[in-house]
Coordinates of C-alpha atoms in Angstrom, one line a residue:
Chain G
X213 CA 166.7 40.7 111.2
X214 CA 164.5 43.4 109.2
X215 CA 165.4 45.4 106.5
X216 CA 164.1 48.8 105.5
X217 CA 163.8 49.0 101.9
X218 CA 164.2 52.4 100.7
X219 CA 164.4 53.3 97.0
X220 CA 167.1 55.6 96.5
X221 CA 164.0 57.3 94.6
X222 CA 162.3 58.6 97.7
X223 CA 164.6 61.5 98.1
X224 CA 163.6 64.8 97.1
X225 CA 167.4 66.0 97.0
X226 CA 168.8 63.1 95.0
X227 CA 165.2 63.8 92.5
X228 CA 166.2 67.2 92.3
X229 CA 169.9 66.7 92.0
X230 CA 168.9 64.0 88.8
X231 CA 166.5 66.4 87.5
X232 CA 169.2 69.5 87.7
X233 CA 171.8 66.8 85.8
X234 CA 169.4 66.4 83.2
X235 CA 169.0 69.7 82.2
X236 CA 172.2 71.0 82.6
X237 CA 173.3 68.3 80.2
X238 CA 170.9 68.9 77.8
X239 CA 171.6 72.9 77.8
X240 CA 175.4 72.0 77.8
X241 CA 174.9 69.8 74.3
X242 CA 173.3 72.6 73.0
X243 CA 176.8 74.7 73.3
X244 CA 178.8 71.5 72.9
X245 CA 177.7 71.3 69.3
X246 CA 179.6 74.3 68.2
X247 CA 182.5 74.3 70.7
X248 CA 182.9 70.3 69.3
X249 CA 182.7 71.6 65.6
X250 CA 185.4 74.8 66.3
X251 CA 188.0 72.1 68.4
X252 CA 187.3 70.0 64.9
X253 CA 185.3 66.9 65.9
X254 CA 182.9 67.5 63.1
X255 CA 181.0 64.1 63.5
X256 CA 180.6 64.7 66.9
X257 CA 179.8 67.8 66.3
X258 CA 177.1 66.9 63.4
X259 CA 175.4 64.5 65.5
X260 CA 174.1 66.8 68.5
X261 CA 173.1 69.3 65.6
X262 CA 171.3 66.1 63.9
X263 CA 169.5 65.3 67.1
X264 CA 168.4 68.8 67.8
X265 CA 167.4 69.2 64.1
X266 CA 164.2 66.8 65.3
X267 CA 163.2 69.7 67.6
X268 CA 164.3 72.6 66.0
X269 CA 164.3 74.4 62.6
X270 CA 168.1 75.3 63.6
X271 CA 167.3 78.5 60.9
X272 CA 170.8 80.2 61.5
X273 CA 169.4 83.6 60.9
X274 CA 167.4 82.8 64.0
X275 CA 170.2 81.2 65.9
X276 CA 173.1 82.6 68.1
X277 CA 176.5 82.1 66.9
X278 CA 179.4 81.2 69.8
X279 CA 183.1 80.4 68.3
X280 CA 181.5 81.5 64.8
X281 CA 179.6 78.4 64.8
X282 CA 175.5 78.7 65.4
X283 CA 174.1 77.0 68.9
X284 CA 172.3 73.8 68.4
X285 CA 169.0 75.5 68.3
X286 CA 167.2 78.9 67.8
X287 CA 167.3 81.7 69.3
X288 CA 163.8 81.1 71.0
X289 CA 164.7 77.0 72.1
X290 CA 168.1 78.8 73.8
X291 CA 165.8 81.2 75.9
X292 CA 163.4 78.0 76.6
X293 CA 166.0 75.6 77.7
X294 CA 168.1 78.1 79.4
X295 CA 165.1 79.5 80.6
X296 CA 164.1 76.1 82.1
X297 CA 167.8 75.5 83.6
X298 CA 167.6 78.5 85.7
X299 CA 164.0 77.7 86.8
X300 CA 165.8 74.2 87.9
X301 CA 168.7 76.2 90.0
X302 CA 166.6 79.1 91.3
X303 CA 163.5 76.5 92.5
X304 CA 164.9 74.9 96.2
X305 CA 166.1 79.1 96.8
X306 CA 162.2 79.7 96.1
X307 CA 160.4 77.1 97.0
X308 CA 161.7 74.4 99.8
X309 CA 162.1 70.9 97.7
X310 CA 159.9 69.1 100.3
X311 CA 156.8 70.7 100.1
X312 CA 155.5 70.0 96.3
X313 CA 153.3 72.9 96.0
X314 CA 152.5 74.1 92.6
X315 CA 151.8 77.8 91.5
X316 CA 148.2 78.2 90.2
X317 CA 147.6 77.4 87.0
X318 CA 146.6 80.8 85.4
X319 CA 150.5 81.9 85.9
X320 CA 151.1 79.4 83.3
X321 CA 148.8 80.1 80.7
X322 CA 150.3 83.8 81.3
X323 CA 153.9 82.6 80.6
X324 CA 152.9 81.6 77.2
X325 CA 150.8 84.9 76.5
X326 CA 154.7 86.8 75.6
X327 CA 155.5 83.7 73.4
X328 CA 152.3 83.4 72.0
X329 CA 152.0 87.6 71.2
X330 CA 155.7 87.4 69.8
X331 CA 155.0 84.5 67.4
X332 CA 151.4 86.2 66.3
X333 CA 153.2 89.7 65.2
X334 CA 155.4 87.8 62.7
X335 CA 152.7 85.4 62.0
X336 CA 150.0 88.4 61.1
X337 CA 153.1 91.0 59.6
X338 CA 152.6 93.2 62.3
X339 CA 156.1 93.5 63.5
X340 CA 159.3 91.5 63.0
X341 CA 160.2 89.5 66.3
X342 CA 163.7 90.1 67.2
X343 CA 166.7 87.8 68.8
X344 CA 166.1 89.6 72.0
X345 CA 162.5 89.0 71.8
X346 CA 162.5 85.5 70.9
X347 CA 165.2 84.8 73.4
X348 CA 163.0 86.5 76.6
X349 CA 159.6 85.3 76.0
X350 CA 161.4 81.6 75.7
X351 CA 163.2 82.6 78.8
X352 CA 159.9 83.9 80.7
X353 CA 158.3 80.3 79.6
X354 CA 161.1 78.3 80.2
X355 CA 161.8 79.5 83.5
X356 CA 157.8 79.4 84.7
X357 CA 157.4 75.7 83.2
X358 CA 159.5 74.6 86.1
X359 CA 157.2 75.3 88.7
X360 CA 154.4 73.1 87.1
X361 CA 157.0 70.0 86.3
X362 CA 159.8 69.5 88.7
X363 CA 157.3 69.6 92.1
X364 CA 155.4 66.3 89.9
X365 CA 158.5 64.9 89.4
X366 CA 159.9 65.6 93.0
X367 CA 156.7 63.9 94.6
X368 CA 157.8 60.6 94.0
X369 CA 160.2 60.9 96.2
X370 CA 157.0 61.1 98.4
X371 CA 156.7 58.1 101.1
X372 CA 152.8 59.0 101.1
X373 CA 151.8 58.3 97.1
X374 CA 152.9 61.7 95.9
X375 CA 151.3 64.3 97.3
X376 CA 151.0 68.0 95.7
X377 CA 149.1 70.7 96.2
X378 CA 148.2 73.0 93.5
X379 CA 147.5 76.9 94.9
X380 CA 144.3 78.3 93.3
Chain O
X1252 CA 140.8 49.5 97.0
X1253 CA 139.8 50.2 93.2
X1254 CA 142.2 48.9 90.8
X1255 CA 143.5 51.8 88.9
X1256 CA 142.6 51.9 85.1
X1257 CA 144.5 50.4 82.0
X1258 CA 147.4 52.3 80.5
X1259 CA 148.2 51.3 77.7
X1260 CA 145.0 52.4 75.3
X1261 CA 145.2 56.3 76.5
X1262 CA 149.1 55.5 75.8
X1263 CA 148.5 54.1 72.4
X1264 CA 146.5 57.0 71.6
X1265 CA 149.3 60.0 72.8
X1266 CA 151.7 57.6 71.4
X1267 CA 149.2 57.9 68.1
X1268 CA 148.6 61.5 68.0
X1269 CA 152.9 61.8 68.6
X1270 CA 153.5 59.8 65.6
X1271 CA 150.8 61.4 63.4
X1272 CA 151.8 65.1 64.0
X1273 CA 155.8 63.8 64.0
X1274 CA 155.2 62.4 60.4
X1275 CA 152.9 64.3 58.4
X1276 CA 154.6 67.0 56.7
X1277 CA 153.2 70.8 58.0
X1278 CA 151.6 69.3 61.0
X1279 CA 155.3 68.1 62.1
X1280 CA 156.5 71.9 62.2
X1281 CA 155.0 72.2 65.2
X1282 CA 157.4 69.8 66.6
X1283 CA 160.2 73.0 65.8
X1284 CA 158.5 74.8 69.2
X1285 CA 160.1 72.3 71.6
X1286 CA 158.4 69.4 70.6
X1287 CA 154.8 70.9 71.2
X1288 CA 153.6 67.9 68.9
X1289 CA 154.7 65.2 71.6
X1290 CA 153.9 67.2 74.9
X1291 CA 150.8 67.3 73.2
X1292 CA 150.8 63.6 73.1
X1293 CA 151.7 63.2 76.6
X1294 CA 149.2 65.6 77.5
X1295 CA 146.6 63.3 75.3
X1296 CA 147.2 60.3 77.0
X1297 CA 146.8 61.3 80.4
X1298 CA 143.5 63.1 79.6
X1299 CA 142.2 60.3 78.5
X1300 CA 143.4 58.1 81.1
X1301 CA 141.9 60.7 83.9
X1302 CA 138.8 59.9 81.8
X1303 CA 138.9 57.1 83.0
X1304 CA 139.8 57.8 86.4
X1305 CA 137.3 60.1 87.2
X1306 CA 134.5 57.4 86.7
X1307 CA 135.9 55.6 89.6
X1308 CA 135.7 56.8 93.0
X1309 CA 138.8 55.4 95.4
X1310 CA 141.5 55.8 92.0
X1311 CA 143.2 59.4 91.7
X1312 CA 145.4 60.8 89.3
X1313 CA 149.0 61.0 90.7
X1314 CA 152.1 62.1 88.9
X1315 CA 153.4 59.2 88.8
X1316 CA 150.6 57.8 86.4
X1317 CA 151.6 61.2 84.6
X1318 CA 155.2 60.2 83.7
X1319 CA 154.4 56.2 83.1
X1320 CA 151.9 57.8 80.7
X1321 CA 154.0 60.3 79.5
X1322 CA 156.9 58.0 78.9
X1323 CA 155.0 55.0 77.3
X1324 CA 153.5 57.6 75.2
X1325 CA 156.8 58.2 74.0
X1326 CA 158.0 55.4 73.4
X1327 CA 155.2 54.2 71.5
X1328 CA 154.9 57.6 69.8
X1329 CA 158.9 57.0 68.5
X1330 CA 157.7 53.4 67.0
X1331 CA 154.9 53.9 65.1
X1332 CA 156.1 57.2 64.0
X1333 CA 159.6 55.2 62.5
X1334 CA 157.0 52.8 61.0
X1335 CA 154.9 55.7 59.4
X1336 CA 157.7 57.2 58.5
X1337 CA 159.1 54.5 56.8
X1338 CA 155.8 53.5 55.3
X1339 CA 154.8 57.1 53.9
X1340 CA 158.8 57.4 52.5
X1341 CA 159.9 60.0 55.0
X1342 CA 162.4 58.4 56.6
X1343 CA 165.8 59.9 57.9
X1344 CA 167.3 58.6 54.8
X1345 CA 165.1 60.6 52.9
X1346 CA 165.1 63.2 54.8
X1347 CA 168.8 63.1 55.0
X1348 CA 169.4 63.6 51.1
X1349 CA 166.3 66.6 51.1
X1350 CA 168.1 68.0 53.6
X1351 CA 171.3 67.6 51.6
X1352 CA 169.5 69.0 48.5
X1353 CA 167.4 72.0 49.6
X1354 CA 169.1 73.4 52.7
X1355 CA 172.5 75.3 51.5
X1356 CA 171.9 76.9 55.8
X1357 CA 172.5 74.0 57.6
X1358 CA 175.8 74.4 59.8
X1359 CA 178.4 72.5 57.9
X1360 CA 179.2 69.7 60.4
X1361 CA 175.7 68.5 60.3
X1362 CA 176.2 68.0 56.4
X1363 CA 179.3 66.6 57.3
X1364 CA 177.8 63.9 59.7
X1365 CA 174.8 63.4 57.3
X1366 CA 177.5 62.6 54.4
X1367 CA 179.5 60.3 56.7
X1368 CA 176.3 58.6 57.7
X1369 CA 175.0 58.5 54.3
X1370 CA 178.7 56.9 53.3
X1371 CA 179.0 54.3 55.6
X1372 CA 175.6 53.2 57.0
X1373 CA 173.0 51.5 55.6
X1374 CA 169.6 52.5 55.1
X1375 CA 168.3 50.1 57.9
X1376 CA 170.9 51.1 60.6
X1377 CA 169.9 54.9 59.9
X1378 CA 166.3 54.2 60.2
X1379 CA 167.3 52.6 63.7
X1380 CA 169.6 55.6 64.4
X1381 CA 166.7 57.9 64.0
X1382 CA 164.7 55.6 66.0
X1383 CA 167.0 55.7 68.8
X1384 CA 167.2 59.6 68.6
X1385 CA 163.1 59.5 68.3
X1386 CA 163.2 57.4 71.6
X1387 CA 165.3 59.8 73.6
X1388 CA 163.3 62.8 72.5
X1389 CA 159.8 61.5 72.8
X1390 CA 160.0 60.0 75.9
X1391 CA 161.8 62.9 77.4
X1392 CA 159.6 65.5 75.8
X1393 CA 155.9 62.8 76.5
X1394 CA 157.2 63.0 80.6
X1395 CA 157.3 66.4 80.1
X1396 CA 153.6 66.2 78.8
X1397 CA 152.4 63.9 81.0
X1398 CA 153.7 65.9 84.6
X1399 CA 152.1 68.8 82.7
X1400 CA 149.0 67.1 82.0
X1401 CA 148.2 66.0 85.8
X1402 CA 149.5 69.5 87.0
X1403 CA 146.7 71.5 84.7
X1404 CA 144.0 68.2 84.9
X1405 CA 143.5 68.0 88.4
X1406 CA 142.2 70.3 91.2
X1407 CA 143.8 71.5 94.2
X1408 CA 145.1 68.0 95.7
X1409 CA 147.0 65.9 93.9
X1410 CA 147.4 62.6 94.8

């Protein structure tokens, strides 16, 4: 009697479907910590703000406010992680999950040019970079890093030693 | 078939360059841009893994090497990091009562938690605590890195 082993791995939906869990957990603890702090579990509450404070400066005049309590990170990081969730849901309506090509590299060295521009104005006095801003250019990054990280981690679902091809 | 290349040294050395710029003091800010500092790790180690990849001919970079990379970076980058940290006297305990003293903006419940931990734990169990968190971040952030990494590294075919 033979057996097929097959990993439950090597399935671009069930990769994608992880990958889109991830992220939409990690966006939803970034609105959990001030929806936890408002329905009073404090600790709770001060924990996901503790864990983000290792990736975050959490400034709260940089930071949106929901239920008069700030989000677990700034301004910008909201943008970049929202950003990056609706790269995850609009990918399979863009690109099919199967086919693991990545965009050409230049478009993501332009994704950071708004990012970069918007934290050079502050940095040089030029201008004062605003909520809205901060918020797009992490969106527009956010949003394009997808394209260059979930077809990588959708080709091990691959049968044939992840295969990808990058467009030049 | 060519047996692919070692690991763990171009791990060591993201997991090196993650600890370093998590630790010292203005290099770590650039961990406050979405970890930057430990993508950058991730990143690290797979360059230097593709090093040595490129000096053999049947061996290719795949993204799979990216994310062990990535991830082992990570982990090792949250170790030694915890042990610098501890070493150099930045630990979260530390940081924990700077944090308590200087920042009157921190959103109450986090000075809540940090009182509670500060209360009840002791300073070993919230030097594992921040381990743990380091863990979770690093490794998630150094995959992140290392898919990134074999994306931008390699030309047209990846295999």
């Amino acid at each position: 009697m033979k057996f097929k082993h097959k990993s439950i791995f090597k399935s671009h939906n069930l990769l994608y479907l992880v990958f889109l869990i991830a992220v939409t957990m990690w966006c939803f603890l970034i609105i959990a910590a001030p929806l936890l702090a408002k329905l009073e579990y404090r600790f709770a509450s001060g924990m996901i703000y503790m864990f983000f404070s290792k990736i975050c400066h959490q400034m709260p005049e940089r930071s949106f406010f929901i239920f008069g309590k700030q989000l677990a990170v700034c301004s910008r990081c909201t943008g970049l992680y929202f950003g990056f969730l609706l790269g995850t849901i609009v990918y399979p309506i863009i690109i099919k999950l199967r086919s693991n090509w990545i965009p050409a590299k230049k478009y993501f060295f332009l994704a950071l040019i708004p990012i970069f521009i918007d934290i050079s104005v502050r940095f040089l006095h030029i201008a004062e970079n605003t909520f809205t801003s901060r918020l797009i250019t992490g969106l527009i990054l956010g949003a394009t890093t997808v394209f260059f990280i979930l077809p990588g981690f959708l080709s091990l679902g691959d049968n044939s030693e992840n295969k990808v091809t990058i467009q030049d | 078939m060519q047996e692919k290349p070692d690991k763990i040294r171009p791990a060591l050395f993201g997991g090196l360059t993650i600890a370093i710029i998590s630790t010292v003091p203005i290099l770590s800010l650039v961990n406050c841009f979405c970890c930057a500092g430990v993508i950058l790790g991730g990143f690290f180690s797979v360059y230097f893994y593709n090093k040595s990849v490129l000096e053999l001919e049947e061996v290719e970079l795949t993204h799979s090497d990216g994310i062990k990379l990535g991830l082992m970076s990570g982990g090792f980058g949250a170790i030694i990091g915890t042990i610098f940290s501890s070493l150099i006297g930045t630990n979260i305990q530390q940081t924990i009562s700077k944090m308590m003293e200087y920042s009157s903006e921190l959103p109450p419940e986090f000075a809540d938690a940090l009182d509670m931990l500060g209360q009840h734990q002791e300073g070993f169990a919230l030097i594992v605590l921040g381990l743990m968190m380091s863990l979770i971040i690093d490794c998630i952030f150094g995959i992140l890195g290392g898919i990134l990494a074999v994306t931008l590294l390699t030309k047209k075919k990846v295999n």
